[in-house]
Amino acid sequence: MKQGEWIAILDYGSQVTQLIARRIREHKVYCEIIRFDTSAETLKEQAPKGIILSGGPCSVPDEDSPKCDPEIFNLGIPILGICYGMQLAAQFLGGSVLGSEKREYGKAMMQIIKPSPLFQGLEPDLQVWMSHGDKVTAMPEGFEAVAQSDNCPFAAMQNPVSKIYGVQFHPEVVHTPQGKEMLWNFAFKICGCSGTWEMSKFIEENIKAIREKVGEDHVLLGLSGGVDSSVVAALLHKAIGDKLHCVYVDNGLMRYRETEDVEELFGNAFGIDLTVARSGELFLRKLAGVSDPEEKRKIIGSTFIDVFAEKARGFSGKVKFLAQGTLYPDVIESVSPIGGPSATIKSHHNVGGLPADLQFDLIEPLRELFKDEVREVGRELGLPSYVVDRQPFPGPGLAVRIISDITPERIEVLQQADLRVREEIMKMPNHLDVWQYFAVLLPIQTVGVMGDDRTYENVVAVRAVESRDGMTADWYKLPYDVMDSISNRIINEVRGVNRVCYDISSKPPSTIEWE
Ligand code: XMP
């Protein structure tokens, strides 16, 4: 939604470009990450209040490295170059940049040596995060150095007349503790933003856009009960009411009462037209005797498509659009130069692989949002915390948490054990700090004793991890009393389990799921 007040972030491929966008949006200023070579003409038309040139892994003096349109420096729009972005500005405006064998990486102390609106209100000595090889060795005419570090005489530069600024460090990462204030200064003091971007406004504008796009047509959505599809459902329902049709596939591998919760919330409370495909038996029939994890995943994936497609066919002729919960990180991955100059924006297919006879236009109302913004939209739309703060749950469901072939009895044992893990951890006031927590049913029996009797029953493993994005994870140090009540409750209340273990492996080398 590049209208009104916004900031453009040109992406030169830094690992942390997304963080620049996060920080700017936290200040309630809308921003978008766009291609590194977006022309000055386009930018002029789209009229951002400011332009940020991101960092990047390439070397500005290299002929092949990604460059900006030099005309952007003549637009009169304030510019902030970060690291590689600063070097680009220096090179194009007549300064010089030298490649250096020595990489400066990590925390550095920086002194502010001249007043700058970028550093207004900050202490003169600041910790910053450096990550660069090349550096600016001569500033362009009209520029002055406003900060220096031991390694970097031009740690920050400015030309207040042309409103062009550059910093050699990364203000967007947490290791630059005052970075947030610097980006605030850039957006508000230098670009003149007023910080009016709010979720309620986003929702309002989005609803208008959805209504315009959909017109009198109908929309189909595969609702999984996860955060993204739930928020899409609530948003679309608000926009187009009963022209939204949701299909939920119950594969028989959901957590305890999950399907009922979805029906209760979306079918009853929201009054959405919801079709529940109760296909547990079909999935279990196809999975009978299968214990190989990859095979399980393939069977579940293809059966899901079959079931969804059959339900979707019931709507064909009536439905023009298929809605998807694509998020911003899925979209921006491909604007960076590192994906190759031809990288086009990819569509994330949550319901990918539909047969050719089912052709829909896509509608992706969350494609401009980060995950925590999606949660905020969900809250605004009245979704309960158990939906918007829900932990990730794998598509193949409990199948990848039963470490052998799948039977209805095993599913039931695992559902009951998993319920108790969740109930006990959710009693912790800080349970939202735990990224994921669940039970895994192991394919072994061990000996136990109950009263005077010997038992020979299943083992359940408990997995709880902390993580930022699921890519890496550390096992969560659950308090002993929580572990104690989980173990007691599972062994006493769940028939068929006589031993509970705690998984103390991190990712890598383990994964979060066991299969
Ligand atoms: P792993 O086990 O690879 O999981 O460490 C990383 C994150 O991804 C989730 N996960 C899945 N999500 N479909 C999904 O939608 C899947 O097949 C799938 N497998 C794993 C997992 O729960 C964790 O959050």
Coordinates of C-alpha atoms and ligand atoms in Angstrom, one line a residue:
M1 CA 0.0 0.0 0.0
K2 CA 2.4 2.6 -1.2
Q3 CA 0.2 5.6 -0.8
G4 CA 0.4 8.4 1.6
E5 CA 3.5 8.4 3.9
W6 CA 6.0 5.7 3.2
I7 CA 9.7 4.9 3.1
A8 CA 11.4 2.9 0.3
I9 CA 14.1 0.5 1.2
L10 CA 16.3 -0.5 -1.7
D11 CA 17.6 -4.0 -1.1
Y12 CA 21.2 -4.8 -1.8
G13 CA 21.0 -8.3 -0.3
S14 CA 21.9 -7.9 3.3
Q15 CA 20.8 -10.6 5.7
V16 CA 19.2 -7.9 7.9
T17 CA 17.4 -5.8 5.3
Q18 CA 14.1 -7.1 6.7
L19 CA 15.0 -5.7 10.1
I20 CA 15.2 -2.2 8.7
A21 CA 11.6 -2.5 7.6
R22 CA 10.6 -3.9 10.9
R23 CA 12.2 -1.0 12.8
I24 CA 10.6 1.6 10.5
R25 CA 7.2 0.0 10.8
E26 CA 7.6 -0.1 14.6
H27 CA 7.7 3.7 14.4
K28 CA 4.3 3.5 12.6
V29 CA 5.7 4.5 9.3
Y30 CA 4.8 2.3 6.4
C31 CA 7.8 1.1 4.3
E32 CA 8.5 -1.5 1.6
I33 CA 11.5 -3.3 0.5
I34 CA 11.9 -2.8 -3.2
R35 CA 14.3 -3.8 -5.9
F36 CA 17.8 -2.3 -5.7
D37 CA 17.6 -0.9 -9.2
T38 CA 14.2 0.8 -8.9
S39 CA 14.5 3.8 -11.2
A40 CA 14.5 7.4 -10.0
E41 CA 11.4 7.9 -12.2
T42 CA 9.4 5.2 -10.5
L43 CA 10.5 6.5 -7.1
K44 CA 9.5 10.0 -8.1
E45 CA 6.0 8.7 -9.1
Q46 CA 5.6 6.7 -5.9
A47 CA 6.8 9.6 -3.8
P48 CA 8.3 8.0 -0.7
K49 CA 9.1 10.4 2.1
G50 CA 12.6 8.9 2.3
I51 CA 14.8 6.3 0.7
I52 CA 17.1 3.8 2.6
L53 CA 19.8 2.0 0.7
S54 CA 20.4 -1.3 2.6
G55 CA 23.6 -3.1 3.3
G56 CA 24.8 -6.0 1.2
P57 CA 27.4 -8.6 0.8
C58 CA 28.9 -7.3 -2.5
S59 CA 31.7 -4.8 -3.1
V60 CA 30.8 -1.4 -4.5
P61 CA 34.0 -1.0 -6.5
D62 CA 33.2 -4.3 -8.3
E63 CA 31.8 -3.7 -11.7
D64 CA 29.2 -6.4 -11.3
S65 CA 27.9 -5.4 -7.9
P66 CA 24.3 -4.2 -7.7
K67 CA 24.0 -0.4 -8.2
C68 CA 21.2 2.1 -7.7
D69 CA 20.0 4.5 -10.4
P70 CA 22.4 7.5 -9.7
E71 CA 19.5 9.8 -10.5
I72 CA 17.9 9.0 -7.1
F73 CA 20.4 11.3 -5.5
N74 CA 18.9 14.2 -7.5
L75 CA 15.3 13.6 -6.5
G76 CA 15.5 15.8 -3.4
I77 CA 14.1 12.9 -1.4
P78 CA 16.1 12.3 1.9
I79 CA 18.4 9.3 1.6
L80 CA 20.1 7.1 4.2
G81 CA 22.7 4.7 3.1
I82 CA 23.5 1.9 5.4
C83 CA 27.0 0.2 5.1
Y84 CA 27.0 -0.9 1.4
G85 CA 24.3 1.8 0.8
M86 CA 26.6 4.4 2.3
Q87 CA 29.4 3.3 0.0
L88 CA 27.1 3.4 -3.0
A89 CA 26.2 7.0 -2.2
A90 CA 29.9 7.9 -1.6
Q91 CA 31.0 6.4 -4.9
F92 CA 28.2 7.9 -7.0
L93 CA 28.6 11.4 -5.5
G94 CA 32.4 11.6 -6.2
G95 CA 33.9 10.2 -3.0
S96 CA 35.9 7.0 -3.0
V97 CA 35.5 3.5 -1.6
L98 CA 38.3 1.1 -1.1
G99 CA 38.1 -2.7 -0.8
S100 CA 39.8 -4.0 2.2
E101 CA 41.1 -7.4 3.0
K102 CA 40.4 -6.8 6.7
R103 CA 36.8 -7.2 7.6
E104 CA 35.5 -5.3 10.6
Y105 CA 32.8 -7.4 12.2
G106 CA 31.2 -6.9 15.6
K107 CA 30.6 -4.3 18.2
A108 CA 32.5 -1.0 18.0
M109 CA 32.5 2.2 19.9
M110 CA 31.7 5.3 17.9
Q111 CA 32.1 9.0 18.8
I112 CA 29.8 11.6 17.4
I113 CA 32.0 14.5 16.4
K114 CA 29.5 16.9 14.7
P115 CA 25.8 17.6 15.4
S116 CA 23.5 15.7 13.0
P117 CA 19.8 15.4 12.9
L118 CA 20.4 11.6 12.6
F119 CA 21.9 11.5 16.1
Q120 CA 19.8 14.1 17.7
G121 CA 19.2 13.4 21.4
L122 CA 21.8 10.6 21.6
E123 CA 24.9 10.4 23.8
P124 CA 28.2 11.3 22.0
D125 CA 29.7 7.8 22.6
L126 CA 27.7 5.0 21.2
Q127 CA 28.0 1.3 20.7
V128 CA 27.3 0.3 17.1
W129 CA 27.5 -2.9 15.1
M130 CA 29.9 -3.1 12.2
S131 CA 29.9 -5.7 9.5
H132 CA 31.9 -4.5 6.5
G133 CA 35.0 -5.1 4.4
D134 CA 35.1 -2.0 2.1
K135 CA 34.9 1.4 3.5
V136 CA 34.6 5.0 2.4
T137 CA 38.1 6.5 2.2
A138 CA 37.2 10.0 0.8
M139 CA 33.8 11.7 1.2
P140 CA 32.1 13.3 -1.7
E141 CA 32.1 17.1 -1.9
G142 CA 29.6 18.8 0.3
F143 CA 29.7 15.9 2.9
E144 CA 31.1 16.0 6.4
A145 CA 32.0 13.2 8.8
V146 CA 29.7 13.3 11.8
A147 CA 31.0 10.2 13.6
Q148 CA 34.1 8.1 13.8
S149 CA 35.3 4.9 15.3
D150 CA 38.8 3.5 15.8
N151 CA 38.7 1.6 12.5
C152 CA 36.5 4.1 10.6
P153 CA 37.2 7.8 10.3
F154 CA 33.9 8.1 8.4
A155 CA 31.6 6.0 10.5
A156 CA 28.8 8.4 9.5
M157 CA 28.6 11.2 7.0
Q158 CA 26.0 13.7 6.0
N159 CA 25.1 16.4 3.5
P160 CA 22.3 18.2 5.3
V161 CA 21.6 20.4 2.2
S162 CA 20.9 17.5 -0.1
K163 CA 19.6 15.5 2.8
I164 CA 21.8 12.5 2.1
Y165 CA 23.2 10.6 5.0
G166 CA 25.3 7.5 5.4
V167 CA 26.3 5.2 8.2
Q168 CA 29.0 2.5 8.0
F169 CA 27.4 0.5 10.8
H170 CA 24.0 -1.2 11.0
P171 CA 21.4 0.8 13.0
E172 CA 18.7 -1.9 12.4
V173 CA 20.3 -4.6 14.6
V174 CA 19.9 -4.9 18.4
H175 CA 23.7 -4.7 18.8
T176 CA 23.3 -1.0 17.9
P177 CA 21.3 -0.2 21.0
Q178 CA 20.4 3.4 19.9
G179 CA 19.8 2.3 16.3
K180 CA 16.0 2.5 16.7
E181 CA 16.3 6.2 17.7
M182 CA 18.6 6.9 14.7
L183 CA 16.0 5.4 12.4
W184 CA 13.3 7.4 14.2
N185 CA 15.4 10.5 13.6
F186 CA 15.7 9.7 10.0
A187 CA 12.0 9.1 9.4
F188 CA 10.7 11.9 11.6
K189 CA 13.3 14.6 11.8
I190 CA 14.8 14.2 8.3
C191 CA 12.0 12.8 6.2
G192 CA 9.2 14.6 8.0
C193 CA 7.1 11.5 8.6
S194 CA 4.3 11.8 11.1
G195 CA 3.9 8.1 12.0
T196 CA 0.3 7.6 11.1
W197 CA 0.4 4.0 9.9
E198 CA -1.7 1.9 12.1
M199 CA -3.2 -1.6 11.9
S200 CA -6.7 -0.3 12.1
K201 CA -6.0 1.9 9.1
F202 CA -4.3 -1.0 7.3
I203 CA -7.4 -3.1 7.9
E204 CA -9.7 -0.4 6.6
E205 CA -7.7 0.2 3.5
N206 CA -7.3 -3.5 2.9
I207 CA -11.0 -4.2 3.2
K208 CA -11.7 -1.5 0.7
A209 CA -9.1 -3.0 -1.7
I210 CA -10.5 -6.5 -1.2
R211 CA -14.1 -5.3 -1.9
E212 CA -12.9 -3.6 -5.1
K213 CA -11.0 -6.6 -6.3
V214 CA -13.6 -9.2 -5.5
G215 CA -16.7 -7.2 -6.6
E216 CA -19.6 -9.6 -6.9
D217 CA -17.4 -12.7 -7.1
H218 CA -16.8 -15.3 -4.4
V219 CA -13.6 -16.3 -2.6
L220 CA -12.4 -19.8 -1.5
L221 CA -10.0 -20.2 1.4
G222 CA -8.3 -23.3 2.8
L223 CA -8.6 -22.7 6.5
S224 CA -6.1 -24.6 8.6
G225 CA -6.7 -23.0 12.0
G226 CA -3.2 -21.6 12.0
V227 CA -2.5 -17.9 12.5
D228 CA -2.2 -16.8 8.9
S229 CA -5.2 -18.5 7.4
S230 CA -7.3 -17.6 10.4
V231 CA -6.5 -13.9 10.0
V232 CA -7.2 -14.1 6.3
A233 CA -10.6 -15.7 7.1
A234 CA -11.5 -13.0 9.6
L235 CA -10.3 -10.2 7.3
L236 CA -12.1 -11.5 4.2
H237 CA -15.2 -12.2 6.2
K238 CA -15.3 -8.6 7.3
A239 CA -14.7 -7.4 3.8
I240 CA -17.0 -9.7 1.8
G241 CA -19.2 -11.5 4.3
D242 CA -20.9 -14.6 2.9
K243 CA -19.1 -14.4 -0.4
L244 CA -16.2 -16.0 1.5
H245 CA -16.2 -19.8 1.6
C246 CA -13.8 -21.7 3.8
V247 CA -12.8 -25.3 3.5
Y248 CA -11.1 -27.0 6.5
V249 CA -9.6 -30.5 6.0
D250 CA -9.7 -32.6 9.1
N251 CA -7.0 -35.2 8.3
G252 CA -7.6 -37.0 11.6
L253 CA -4.1 -35.9 12.7
M254 CA -5.0 -32.8 14.5
R255 CA -4.5 -32.0 18.2
Y256 CA -7.3 -32.7 20.7
R257 CA -10.5 -30.9 19.8
E258 CA -8.8 -28.8 17.3
T259 CA -11.5 -29.3 14.6
E260 CA -14.3 -28.5 17.0
D261 CA -12.5 -25.3 18.1
V262 CA -12.3 -24.2 14.4
E263 CA -16.0 -25.0 13.8
E264 CA -17.0 -23.2 17.0
L265 CA -15.0 -20.1 16.3
F266 CA -15.3 -19.6 12.6
G267 CA -18.5 -21.5 11.8
N268 CA -20.5 -20.4 14.9
A269 CA -19.0 -17.3 16.4
F270 CA -18.0 -15.6 13.2
G271 CA -20.7 -17.2 11.1
I272 CA -18.4 -17.9 8.2
D273 CA -19.6 -20.4 5.5
L274 CA -17.3 -23.3 6.6
T275 CA -17.1 -26.7 5.0
V276 CA -15.4 -29.3 7.2
A277 CA -14.1 -32.2 5.3
R278 CA -13.9 -35.0 7.8
S279 CA -11.4 -37.2 6.1
G280 CA -9.6 -38.8 9.0
E281 CA -10.5 -42.3 7.9
L282 CA -9.2 -41.7 4.3
F283 CA -5.9 -40.4 5.6
L284 CA -5.5 -43.2 8.1
R285 CA -6.3 -45.8 5.4
K286 CA -3.6 -44.4 3.2
L287 CA -1.1 -44.2 6.0
A288 CA -1.8 -47.7 7.3
G289 CA 1.5 -49.5 7.9
V290 CA 3.7 -46.5 6.8
S291 CA 6.4 -45.6 9.2
D292 CA 8.9 -43.8 6.9
P293 CA 8.7 -40.0 7.6
E294 CA 9.1 -38.8 4.1
E295 CA 6.5 -41.3 2.8
K296 CA 4.1 -40.1 5.5
R297 CA 4.6 -36.5 4.5
K298 CA 4.0 -37.3 0.8
I299 CA 0.9 -39.3 1.4
I300 CA -0.6 -36.6 3.6
G301 CA 0.4 -33.8 1.2
S302 CA -1.2 -35.5 -1.8
T303 CA -4.3 -36.7 0.1
F304 CA -4.8 -33.2 1.3
I305 CA -4.8 -31.8 -2.3
D306 CA -7.2 -34.5 -3.4
V307 CA -9.6 -33.7 -0.6
F308 CA -9.3 -30.0 -0.9
A309 CA -9.7 -30.2 -4.7
E310 CA -12.8 -32.2 -4.4
K311 CA -14.4 -29.7 -2.0
A312 CA -13.2 -26.8 -4.2
R313 CA -14.8 -28.3 -7.3
G314 CA -18.1 -28.0 -5.4
F315 CA -17.6 -24.2 -5.6
S316 CA -16.3 -23.9 -9.2
G317 CA -18.4 -21.8 -11.4
K318 CA -19.2 -19.7 -8.3
V319 CA -15.8 -18.9 -7.0
K320 CA -13.3 -16.8 -8.8
F321 CA -10.6 -16.3 -6.2
L322 CA -8.5 -18.5 -4.0
A323 CA -7.2 -16.7 -0.9
Q324 CA -3.8 -17.5 0.6
G325 CA -2.0 -16.4 3.7
T326 CA 1.2 -15.3 2.0
L327 CA 3.3 -13.1 4.3
Y328 CA 5.8 -10.3 3.5
P329 CA 8.9 -12.4 4.1
D330 CA 7.8 -14.8 1.4
V331 CA 7.5 -11.9 -1.0
I332 CA 10.6 -10.0 -0.3
E333 CA 13.0 -12.9 -0.4
S334 CA 13.1 -12.6 -4.1
V335 CA 13.6 -8.8 -4.6
S336 CA 17.2 -9.0 -3.4
P337 CA 20.0 -9.0 -6.0
I338 CA 21.4 -12.2 -4.5
G339 CA 18.6 -14.2 -6.0
G340 CA 19.9 -13.1 -9.4
P341 CA 18.7 -10.1 -11.3
S342 CA 15.9 -12.0 -12.9
A343 CA 14.4 -13.1 -9.6
T344 CA 10.7 -12.5 -9.7
I345 CA 8.4 -12.3 -6.8
K346 CA 7.3 -15.8 -5.9
S347 CA 3.9 -16.8 -4.7
H348 CA 3.9 -18.9 -1.6
H349 CA 1.6 -21.9 -2.2
N350 CA -0.1 -23.0 0.9
V351 CA -2.5 -24.8 -1.2
G352 CA -0.1 -25.4 -4.0
G353 CA -0.4 -28.1 -6.6
L354 CA -4.1 -27.9 -7.3
P355 CA -5.1 -29.8 -10.4
A356 CA -5.2 -27.9 -13.7
D357 CA -9.0 -27.9 -13.9
L358 CA -9.2 -25.8 -10.8
Q359 CA -8.0 -22.3 -11.9
F360 CA -8.5 -19.4 -9.5
D361 CA -7.1 -15.9 -9.3
L362 CA -5.1 -15.4 -6.1
I363 CA -5.9 -13.0 -3.4
E364 CA -3.3 -12.5 -0.7
P365 CA -4.4 -9.9 1.8
L366 CA -1.4 -10.3 4.2
R367 CA 1.4 -10.1 1.6
E368 CA 2.6 -6.8 3.0
L369 CA 2.7 -7.9 6.6
F370 CA 5.3 -9.4 8.9
K371 CA 4.1 -12.2 11.2
D372 CA 3.7 -10.1 14.4
E373 CA 1.7 -7.5 12.3
V374 CA -0.5 -10.4 11.2
R375 CA -1.1 -11.2 14.8
E376 CA -2.0 -7.6 15.5
V377 CA -4.5 -7.6 12.7
G378 CA -6.0 -10.8 14.1
R379 CA -6.4 -9.2 17.5
E380 CA -8.0 -6.1 16.0
L381 CA -10.4 -8.3 14.2
G382 CA -11.4 -10.0 17.4
L383 CA -9.6 -13.3 17.1
P384 CA -8.8 -14.8 20.5
S385 CA -5.3 -15.2 21.8
Y386 CA -5.4 -19.0 21.4
V387 CA -5.6 -18.4 17.7
V388 CA -3.3 -15.3 17.1
D389 CA -0.6 -16.5 19.6
R390 CA -0.8 -20.1 18.4
Q391 CA 2.4 -22.0 18.1
P392 CA 3.4 -23.4 14.7
F393 CA 1.9 -26.8 13.9
P394 CA 3.2 -28.8 11.0
G395 CA 0.9 -29.6 8.1
P396 CA 1.3 -33.4 8.5
G397 CA 0.1 -32.9 12.1
L398 CA 0.6 -35.6 14.7
A399 CA 1.8 -38.0 12.0
V400 CA 5.3 -36.6 12.3
R401 CA 5.1 -37.0 16.1
I402 CA 4.2 -40.7 16.1
I403 CA 7.5 -42.4 15.5
S404 CA 6.1 -45.5 13.8
D405 CA 3.1 -46.3 11.8
I406 CA -0.1 -44.5 12.6
T407 CA -3.1 -46.1 14.3
P408 CA -6.2 -44.5 15.8
E409 CA -5.1 -45.7 19.2
R410 CA -1.7 -44.1 18.9
I411 CA -3.3 -40.8 17.8
E412 CA -5.5 -40.9 20.8
V413 CA -2.7 -41.6 23.3
L414 CA -0.6 -38.8 21.7
Q415 CA -3.5 -36.3 21.7
Q416 CA -4.1 -36.9 25.4
A417 CA -0.4 -36.6 26.3
D418 CA 0.0 -33.5 24.1
L419 CA -3.0 -31.9 25.7
R420 CA -1.4 -32.2 29.1
V421 CA 1.9 -30.8 27.9
R422 CA 0.1 -27.8 26.6
E423 CA -2.1 -27.3 29.6
E424 CA 0.8 -27.4 32.0
I425 CA 3.1 -25.1 30.0
M426 CA 0.2 -22.6 29.4
K427 CA 0.0 -22.2 33.1
M428 CA 3.4 -20.5 33.0
P429 CA 2.9 -16.7 32.9
N430 CA 5.7 -16.5 30.3
H431 CA 4.5 -19.4 28.1
L432 CA 4.5 -17.2 25.0
D433 CA 8.3 -17.2 25.3
V434 CA 8.3 -20.9 24.4
W435 CA 8.3 -21.2 20.6
Q436 CA 6.8 -24.6 20.4
Y437 CA 5.9 -27.4 22.9
F438 CA 4.4 -30.8 22.3
A439 CA 4.5 -34.5 23.0
V440 CA 6.0 -37.2 20.8
L441 CA 4.9 -40.8 21.0
L442 CA 7.9 -43.2 20.8
P443 CA 7.7 -46.7 19.2
I444 CA 9.0 -48.5 22.3
Q445 CA 7.6 -50.0 25.4
T446 CA 9.3 -50.0 28.7
V447 CA 8.7 -51.7 32.0
G448 CA 7.0 -49.8 34.9
V449 CA 5.1 -50.6 38.0
M450 CA 1.6 -49.5 38.9
G451 CA 0.3 -50.6 42.3
D452 CA 1.4 -54.2 42.6
D453 CA 1.4 -54.7 38.9
R454 CA 4.1 -54.7 36.3
T455 CA 3.3 -52.5 33.3
Y456 CA 4.9 -52.6 29.9
E457 CA 3.8 -49.5 28.1
N458 CA 4.7 -46.5 25.8
V459 CA 7.2 -43.8 26.3
V460 CA 6.3 -40.2 25.5
A461 CA 9.0 -37.5 24.8
V462 CA 8.2 -33.9 25.7
R463 CA 9.7 -31.3 23.3
A464 CA 9.8 -27.6 24.2
V465 CA 12.0 -25.2 22.3
E466 CA 12.8 -21.5 22.1
S467 CA 13.5 -20.0 18.7
R468 CA 13.1 -16.8 16.7
D469 CA 12.1 -18.2 13.4
G470 CA 12.1 -22.0 13.6
M471 CA 15.4 -22.1 11.6
T472 CA 17.5 -22.7 14.7
A473 CA 16.2 -23.6 18.1
D474 CA 17.4 -24.3 21.6
W475 CA 15.7 -26.7 24.0
Y476 CA 13.7 -24.7 26.5
K477 CA 14.8 -24.9 30.1
L478 CA 11.4 -25.7 31.6
P479 CA 11.2 -25.2 35.4
Y480 CA 11.4 -28.6 37.2
D481 CA 8.0 -28.2 38.8
V482 CA 6.4 -27.8 35.3
M483 CA 8.3 -30.9 34.1
D484 CA 7.1 -32.6 37.2
S485 CA 3.4 -31.9 36.7
I486 CA 3.6 -32.7 33.0
S487 CA 5.1 -36.1 33.8
N488 CA 2.7 -36.8 36.7
R489 CA -0.3 -35.9 34.7
I490 CA 0.7 -37.9 31.6
I491 CA 1.6 -41.0 33.5
N492 CA -1.4 -40.9 35.8
E493 CA -4.1 -39.7 33.4
V494 CA -3.1 -41.1 30.0
R495 CA -3.7 -44.8 29.6
G496 CA -0.9 -46.6 27.8
V497 CA 2.0 -44.4 28.9
N498 CA 4.3 -45.3 31.8
R499 CA 7.4 -43.2 31.1
V500 CA 8.0 -39.5 30.1
C501 CA 11.4 -38.2 28.8
Y502 CA 12.5 -34.6 28.1
D503 CA 14.2 -33.8 24.8
I504 CA 17.3 -31.8 25.4
S505 CA 18.6 -31.4 21.9
S506 CA 19.0 -28.2 20.0
K507 CA 18.6 -27.4 16.3
P508 CA 20.9 -27.9 14.6
P509 CA 21.9 -30.7 14.7
S510 CA 18.5 -32.0 15.7
T511 CA 15.2 -30.7 14.2
I512 CA 12.3 -29.3 16.1
E513 CA 9.9 -32.1 15.0
W514 CA 11.1 -35.6 15.4
E515 CA 10.3 -36.6 11.8
Ligands
XMP1 P1 11.9 -28.7 11.9 O1 11.3 -30.0 12.4 O2 12.4 -28.8 10.5 O3 10.7 -27.6 11.9 O4 13.0 -28.1 12.8 C1 10.9 -26.3 11.8 C2 9.5 -25.6 11.9 O5 8.6 -26.0 10.8 C3 7.5 -26.7 11.3 N1 7.3 -27.8 10.4 C4 6.3 -27.8 9.4 N2 5.4 -26.9 9.1 N3 4.6 -28.2 7.4 C5 4.5 -27.1 8.1 O6 3.6 -26.3 7.8 C6 5.5 -29.2 7.6 O7 5.5 -30.2 6.9 C7 6.4 -29.0 8.7 N4 7.4 -29.7 9.2 C8 7.9 -28.9 10.2 C9 7.9 -27.2 12.7 O8 6.8 -27.5 13.5 C10 8.8 -26.1 13.2 O9 8.0 -25.0 13.6

